[in-house]
């Protein structure tokens, strides 16, 4: 599963380079067994995982696509333009619409408005019944799911600009832009809206908190600082979804660090660990979890960042951002498997195949199990007992 690197629009044209070696699917894997995906082994099952339901709603996926869960419903989009609302318990499609063009990202929703982005940078919003409300134009291509909430639809475009649109009319409200690096990863990234603030990672290794009402930046903090002699060495993108647990705001970068900040203390740094991830992190009340760029899964204590455990049985399997359910930590892999690891010590508990090829969308923890968006336009609910 190659990770693509692209030059920001403000810096010029696309760099046509696929660094498969960086993602664990190395172009050298046939010659160097260190880069081959770890073989799946048999072990005593610690959980019972099975597919509860599957909903097919379109075709195509990619790094810009992730389901959005709101209450008892989930909203999703596929690259062919289809957008759906699905019942979380049964998988029944409650409404389905089509954006009329190929999509690059989606979906974001607050339950009343669902937003997606087309390949030409259009932001398209649908109402609570799946009827198109409005279209607006972002400053450049959007490859991160929109964030919807607190009266706005927010997108982050490839020129490193964060733009907000009025949720009712599509009117442009504010934008924030930061200088970007020469190269940025094309991988899973998501923004969050929490208590009237937008929280986003940036390609320059920083986290940013923006007041939704005004567009004013409230805080910025560096997870990692770019270093190195070349553009490739200096990549420090914040990847995945920024994580919040109580007063802690945490993020992880590629070729950099995992770090947590205390928002109750003005964003003061709490701890950091040298780390490199392609796909992001997740947390529960005690620990932070992430797979590094070689597919080794780690758990760190939230209190001080010390390493609790690591599991290398899934090395080089291009793991997704994890999801935490009561029974386990779940990660998806390059062959369409969802693996379950014990939260206490990381030992393997079980796995199930959801099909659809390599999983690149982040897994979503729900009260019903783990929600998976596959690359062939399906949503799959994996129940865990």
Coordinates of C-alpha atoms in Angstrom, one line a residue:
X1 CA 0.0 0.0 0.0
X2 CA 2.1 2.9 -1.2
X3 CA 2.0 6.3 0.5
X4 CA 2.1 9.1 -2.1
X5 CA 3.9 12.3 -1.6
X6 CA 2.6 15.5 -3.3
X7 CA 3.9 19.0 -3.5
X8 CA 1.5 21.6 -2.1
X9 CA -0.4 23.6 -4.6
X10 CA 1.4 26.7 -3.4
X11 CA 4.7 25.2 -4.2
X12 CA 4.0 23.8 -7.7
X13 CA 3.1 20.6 -9.5
X14 CA 2.6 17.1 -8.3
X15 CA 5.7 15.1 -7.5
X16 CA 5.1 11.7 -9.1
X17 CA 6.7 9.5 -6.5
X18 CA 5.4 6.5 -4.8
X19 CA 7.4 5.5 -1.7
X20 CA 6.3 2.0 -1.2
X21 CA 9.4 1.3 0.9
X22 CA 8.2 3.8 3.5
X23 CA 4.8 2.2 3.9
X24 CA 6.1 -1.3 4.7
X25 CA 5.2 -2.6 1.2
X26 CA 8.7 -2.1 0.0
X27 CA 9.7 -2.2 -3.6
X28 CA 12.8 -4.0 -2.2
X29 CA 10.7 -6.6 -0.3
X30 CA 11.5 -9.4 -2.8
X31 CA 15.2 -8.9 -2.0
X32 CA 15.0 -8.0 1.6
X33 CA 12.8 -10.1 3.8
X34 CA 12.8 -7.4 6.5
X35 CA 10.2 -5.6 4.5
X36 CA 7.8 -8.5 3.8
X37 CA 4.5 -8.4 5.6
X38 CA 4.5 -10.7 8.6
X39 CA 2.8 -14.0 8.0
X40 CA -0.5 -14.6 9.9
X41 CA -0.2 -17.2 12.6
X42 CA -2.6 -19.3 14.5
X43 CA -3.2 -18.6 18.2
X44 CA -5.9 -19.2 20.9
X45 CA -8.8 -16.9 20.3
X46 CA -9.4 -14.4 23.1
X47 CA -12.4 -12.7 21.5
X48 CA -15.2 -13.8 19.1
X49 CA -15.3 -11.4 16.1
X50 CA -17.7 -11.8 13.2
X51 CA -19.4 -9.6 10.6
X52 CA -22.7 -8.3 11.9
X53 CA -23.7 -6.5 8.7
X54 CA -22.4 -5.3 5.3
X55 CA -23.8 -2.4 3.4
X56 CA -22.7 -1.8 -0.2
X57 CA -23.3 1.8 -1.4
X58 CA -20.9 2.7 -4.1
X59 CA -17.5 2.0 -5.6
X60 CA -14.0 3.3 -4.8
X61 CA -12.4 4.7 -1.7
X62 CA -9.0 6.0 -0.5
X63 CA -7.3 8.0 2.1
X64 CA -9.9 10.8 2.0
X65 CA -12.8 8.6 3.0
X66 CA -14.0 7.7 6.5
X67 CA -17.4 7.1 7.9
X68 CA -18.9 9.7 10.3
X69 CA -21.0 8.3 13.2
X70 CA -23.7 10.6 14.6
X71 CA -26.0 9.0 17.2
X72 CA -27.6 5.8 15.9
X73 CA -26.6 6.6 12.2
X74 CA -23.5 6.5 10.2
X75 CA -22.8 8.7 7.1
X76 CA -20.4 7.6 4.4
X77 CA -19.3 8.5 0.8
X78 CA -17.6 6.6 -2.0
X79 CA -15.3 7.8 -4.8
X80 CA -18.0 7.3 -7.5
X81 CA -20.1 10.1 -5.9
X82 CA -22.5 8.1 -3.8
X83 CA -23.4 9.4 -0.3
X84 CA -25.4 7.4 2.2
X85 CA -27.0 7.5 5.7
X86 CA -27.0 4.0 7.3
X87 CA -28.6 2.7 10.4
X88 CA -25.8 1.7 12.8
X89 CA -27.6 -1.2 14.3
X90 CA -28.8 -3.0 11.2
X91 CA -26.8 -1.6 8.2
X92 CA -30.0 -0.6 6.5
X93 CA -29.6 2.3 4.1
X94 CA -31.8 5.2 5.2
X95 CA -31.1 7.5 2.3
X96 CA -28.8 7.6 -0.6
X97 CA -27.7 10.5 -2.8
X98 CA -25.2 11.2 -5.6
X99 CA -23.0 14.2 -5.8
X100 CA -22.9 14.2 -9.5
X101 CA -19.2 14.0 -9.7
X102 CA -16.2 11.9 -8.5
X103 CA -15.3 12.5 -4.9
X104 CA -12.0 13.0 -3.2
X105 CA -13.1 13.1 0.4
X106 CA -16.1 12.4 2.7
X107 CA -18.2 12.2 4.7
X108 CA -18.6 14.7 7.5
X109 CA -21.9 15.1 9.2
X110 CA -23.6 16.6 12.3
X111 CA -26.8 14.5 11.5
X112 CA -28.6 17.5 9.8
X113 CA -26.0 18.3 7.2
X114 CA -23.6 15.9 5.5
X115 CA -20.7 17.2 3.4
X116 CA -18.3 15.7 0.9
X117 CA -15.7 17.1 -1.5
X118 CA -15.3 16.5 -5.2
X119 CA -12.1 16.1 -7.2
X120 CA -12.3 19.6 -8.5
X121 CA -12.4 21.1 -5.0
X122 CA -16.2 21.6 -4.7
X123 CA -17.7 21.2 -1.3
X124 CA -21.2 19.7 -1.5
X125 CA -23.7 19.6 1.4
X126 CA -26.8 17.5 1.8
X127 CA -29.7 18.0 4.2
X128 CA -31.1 15.6 6.7
X129 CA -33.1 13.8 3.9
X130 CA -30.2 13.5 1.5
X131 CA -31.2 16.4 -0.7
X132 CA -28.5 18.7 -1.9
X133 CA -28.4 22.0 0.0
X134 CA -25.6 23.9 -1.6
X135 CA -22.2 23.8 -3.3
X136 CA -19.2 25.9 -2.5
X137 CA -15.7 26.1 -3.9
X138 CA -12.6 25.4 -1.8
X139 CA -9.3 27.1 -2.7
X140 CA -7.8 23.8 -4.0
X141 CA -8.3 20.1 -3.9
X142 CA -9.7 18.6 -0.7
X143 CA -8.4 15.2 0.3
X144 CA -9.5 15.2 4.0
X145 CA -13.1 14.5 5.1
X146 CA -15.0 17.7 5.9
X147 CA -15.7 18.4 9.6
X148 CA -19.3 19.5 10.3
X149 CA -20.6 21.1 13.5
X150 CA -21.3 24.3 15.5
X151 CA -22.9 25.8 12.4
X152 CA -20.1 25.3 9.9
X153 CA -18.6 23.0 7.4
X154 CA -14.8 23.0 7.5
X155 CA -12.4 21.7 4.9
X156 CA -8.6 21.6 4.7
X157 CA -7.3 21.9 1.1
X158 CA -4.0 20.9 -0.5
X159 CA -2.7 24.5 -0.3
X160 CA -2.7 24.0 3.5
X161 CA -5.7 26.3 3.9
X162 CA -8.5 25.6 6.4
X163 CA -11.8 27.1 5.2
X164 CA -15.2 27.4 7.0
X165 CA -18.6 27.6 5.2
X166 CA -22.0 28.4 6.8
X167 CA -23.8 25.1 7.3
X168 CA -27.1 26.6 6.1
X169 CA -26.0 28.6 3.0
X170 CA -22.5 27.6 2.0
X171 CA -21.3 31.1 2.4
X172 CA -17.6 31.4 3.0
X173 CA -17.0 32.6 6.6
X174 CA -13.3 32.5 7.4
X175 CA -10.0 30.8 6.4
X176 CA -6.7 30.1 8.1
X177 CA -3.6 29.3 6.2
X178 CA -0.2 28.3 7.4
X179 CA 3.1 27.9 5.4
X180 CA 3.4 24.3 4.2
X181 CA 6.4 22.1 3.5
X182 CA 7.6 21.2 0.0
X183 CA 6.3 17.7 0.4
X184 CA 3.3 16.3 2.3
X185 CA 2.0 12.8 2.8
X186 CA -1.1 11.6 1.2
X187 CA -2.6 9.5 4.0
X188 CA -5.4 9.4 6.5
X189 CA -6.0 12.7 8.2
X190 CA -9.1 14.1 9.9
X191 CA -10.2 17.2 11.7
X192 CA -12.4 17.4 14.8
X193 CA -15.0 19.9 16.1
X194 CA -15.2 19.9 19.9
X195 CA -17.0 22.4 22.1
X196 CA -17.0 25.1 19.4
X197 CA -13.4 24.7 18.4
X198 CA -11.9 23.1 15.3
X199 CA -8.8 20.9 16.0
X200 CA -6.6 19.9 13.1
X201 CA -3.1 18.5 12.5
X202 CA -1.0 20.3 9.9
X203 CA 1.7 19.0 7.5
X204 CA 4.3 21.1 9.3
X205 CA 4.2 18.9 12.4
X206 CA 1.9 21.1 14.4
X207 CA -1.6 20.9 16.0
X208 CA -3.9 23.9 15.7
X209 CA -7.0 24.9 17.6
X210 CA -9.4 27.5 15.9
X211 CA -12.4 29.2 17.3
X212 CA -15.3 28.1 15.1
X213 CA -17.3 31.4 15.5
X214 CA -14.5 33.8 14.6
X215 CA -11.9 31.8 12.8
X216 CA -9.3 33.1 15.3
X217 CA -6.4 30.7 16.2
X218 CA -6.6 29.9 19.9
X219 CA -3.5 27.7 20.2
X220 CA -0.8 26.0 18.2
X221 CA 1.7 23.5 19.4
X222 CA 4.6 21.5 17.7
X223 CA 4.3 17.8 17.9
X224 CA 7.6 17.5 15.9
X225 CA 10.0 19.9 14.2
X226 CA 11.3 19.3 10.7
X227 CA 14.9 18.3 10.4
X228 CA 17.1 16.9 7.7
X229 CA 19.0 17.8 4.5
X230 CA 16.3 16.8 2.0
X231 CA 12.6 17.4 1.5
X232 CA 11.9 13.7 2.2
X233 CA 13.8 13.8 5.5
X234 CA 12.0 16.9 6.6
X235 CA 8.5 15.4 6.3
X236 CA 6.8 15.7 9.7
X237 CA 3.0 15.6 8.9
X238 CA 0.6 15.2 11.7
X239 CA -1.3 12.1 10.6
X240 CA -4.6 10.5 11.6
X241 CA -7.1 12.3 13.9
X242 CA -6.1 14.6 16.8
X243 CA -7.1 12.8 20.0
X244 CA -8.6 14.4 23.1
X245 CA -8.9 12.7 26.5
X246 CA -10.0 15.0 29.3
X247 CA -7.6 18.0 29.2
X248 CA -5.1 16.2 27.0
X249 CA -4.7 16.9 23.3
X250 CA -2.4 14.4 21.5
X251 CA -1.1 13.9 18.0
X252 CA 1.5 11.8 16.2
X253 CA 3.6 12.5 13.1
X254 CA 5.5 10.7 10.4
X255 CA 9.3 10.7 11.1
X256 CA 8.8 12.6 14.3
X257 CA 7.0 12.2 17.6
X258 CA 3.9 11.3 19.5
X259 CA 3.1 14.1 21.9
X260 CA 0.4 15.2 24.4
X261 CA -0.4 18.7 25.6
X262 CA -2.5 19.9 28.6
X263 CA -5.2 22.3 27.4
X264 CA -6.1 23.2 30.9
X265 CA -2.6 24.6 31.3
X266 CA -2.6 26.6 28.1
X267 CA -1.5 23.8 25.9
X268 CA 1.7 23.1 28.0
X269 CA 3.6 20.0 26.7
X270 CA 3.0 17.0 28.9
X271 CA 5.2 14.3 27.3
X272 CA 6.6 13.1 24.0
X273 CA 8.0 9.9 22.4
X274 CA 10.1 9.6 19.3
X275 CA 7.7 7.9 16.9
X276 CA 6.8 7.6 13.2
X277 CA 3.3 6.7 12.0
X278 CA 1.6 6.8 8.7
X279 CA -2.0 6.5 10.0
X280 CA -2.4 8.1 13.4
X281 CA -3.3 7.2 16.9
X282 CA -6.2 6.6 19.3
X283 CA -6.6 6.6 23.0
X284 CA -8.7 5.3 25.9
X285 CA -8.7 6.6 29.5
X286 CA -5.4 5.1 30.3
X287 CA -3.3 4.6 27.1
X288 CA -2.5 5.9 23.7
X289 CA -2.2 3.4 20.8
X290 CA -0.6 3.6 17.4
X291 CA 1.1 1.5 14.8
X292 CA 4.5 2.8 13.7
X293 CA 5.6 3.0 10.1
X294 CA 6.8 -0.6 10.2
X295 CA 3.5 -1.9 11.5
X296 CA 4.6 -2.5 15.1
X297 CA 1.7 -1.6 17.4
X298 CA 2.6 0.3 20.6
X299 CA 0.7 1.4 23.8
X300 CA 1.9 4.4 25.8
X301 CA 0.7 5.5 29.2
X302 CA -1.3 8.7 29.0
X303 CA 0.0 9.9 32.4
X304 CA 3.7 10.2 31.4
X305 CA 4.1 8.6 27.9
X306 CA 6.2 5.6 29.0
X307 CA 5.9 2.5 26.8
X308 CA 3.5 -0.1 28.2
X309 CA 3.8 -2.7 25.5
X310 CA 4.6 -3.3 21.8
X311 CA 3.4 -6.0 19.4
X312 CA 5.4 -6.8 16.2
X313 CA 3.4 -9.8 15.0
X314 CA 1.7 -7.6 12.3
X315 CA 4.9 -5.9 11.1
X316 CA 4.8 -4.5 7.6
X317 CA 1.1 -5.2 7.1
X318 CA 0.4 -1.5 6.5
X319 CA -1.9 -1.1 9.5
X320 CA -4.7 1.5 9.9
X321 CA -5.3 3.9 12.6
X322 CA -6.5 1.8 15.6
X323 CA -9.9 1.8 17.2
X324 CA -10.5 1.0 20.8
X325 CA -13.5 -1.1 21.9
X326 CA -14.2 -2.5 25.4
X327 CA -12.7 -5.8 24.5
X328 CA -9.6 -4.9 22.5
X329 CA -7.6 -2.6 20.3
X330 CA -8.5 -3.1 16.6
X331 CA -6.4 -2.4 13.5
X332 CA -7.0 -3.2 9.8
X333 CA -4.3 -4.4 7.4
X334 CA -3.2 -4.7 3.7
X335 CA -5.2 -7.9 3.1
X336 CA -8.5 -6.8 4.5
X337 CA -8.2 -8.3 7.9
X338 CA -9.2 -6.6 11.1
X339 CA -7.0 -7.7 14.0
X340 CA -7.8 -7.5 17.7
X341 CA -5.1 -7.0 20.4
X342 CA -5.4 -7.0 24.1
X343 CA -5.4 -3.6 25.6
X344 CA -3.5 -4.9 28.7
X345 CA -0.4 -6.3 27.0
X346 CA -1.0 -6.3 23.2
X347 CA -1.3 -10.1 22.7
X348 CA -3.3 -11.2 19.7
X349 CA -6.9 -12.0 20.5
X350 CA -8.5 -12.6 17.1
X351 CA -9.0 -11.5 13.5
X352 CA -11.7 -11.4 10.8
X353 CA -11.5 -10.8 7.1
X354 CA -13.9 -8.1 5.7
X355 CA -12.7 -8.4 2.1
X356 CA -12.4 -5.4 -0.3
X357 CA -8.6 -5.4 -0.4
X358 CA -6.3 -3.3 1.6
X359 CA -7.9 -1.2 4.4
X360 CA -6.8 2.4 4.3
X361 CA -9.7 4.2 6.0
X362 CA -9.4 4.5 9.8
X363 CA -11.4 2.0 11.8
X364 CA -14.3 3.5 13.9
X365 CA -15.3 2.3 17.3
X366 CA -19.0 2.1 17.9
X367 CA -21.3 0.7 20.6
X368 CA -22.0 -2.2 18.2
X369 CA -18.4 -3.1 17.3
X370 CA -15.8 -1.8 14.8
X371 CA -17.0 0.0 11.7
X372 CA -14.9 -0.6 8.6
X373 CA -15.0 1.3 5.3
X374 CA -13.5 -0.9 2.6
X375 CA -11.9 0.2 -0.7
X376 CA -14.7 -1.2 -2.8
X377 CA -17.5 1.0 -1.5
X378 CA -18.8 -1.1 1.5
X379 CA -19.3 -0.5 5.1
X380 CA -18.8 -3.5 7.4
X381 CA -19.8 -3.8 11.0
X382 CA -17.6 -6.2 12.9
X383 CA -19.2 -7.4 16.1
X384 CA -16.9 -8.4 19.0
X385 CA -17.8 -10.6 22.0

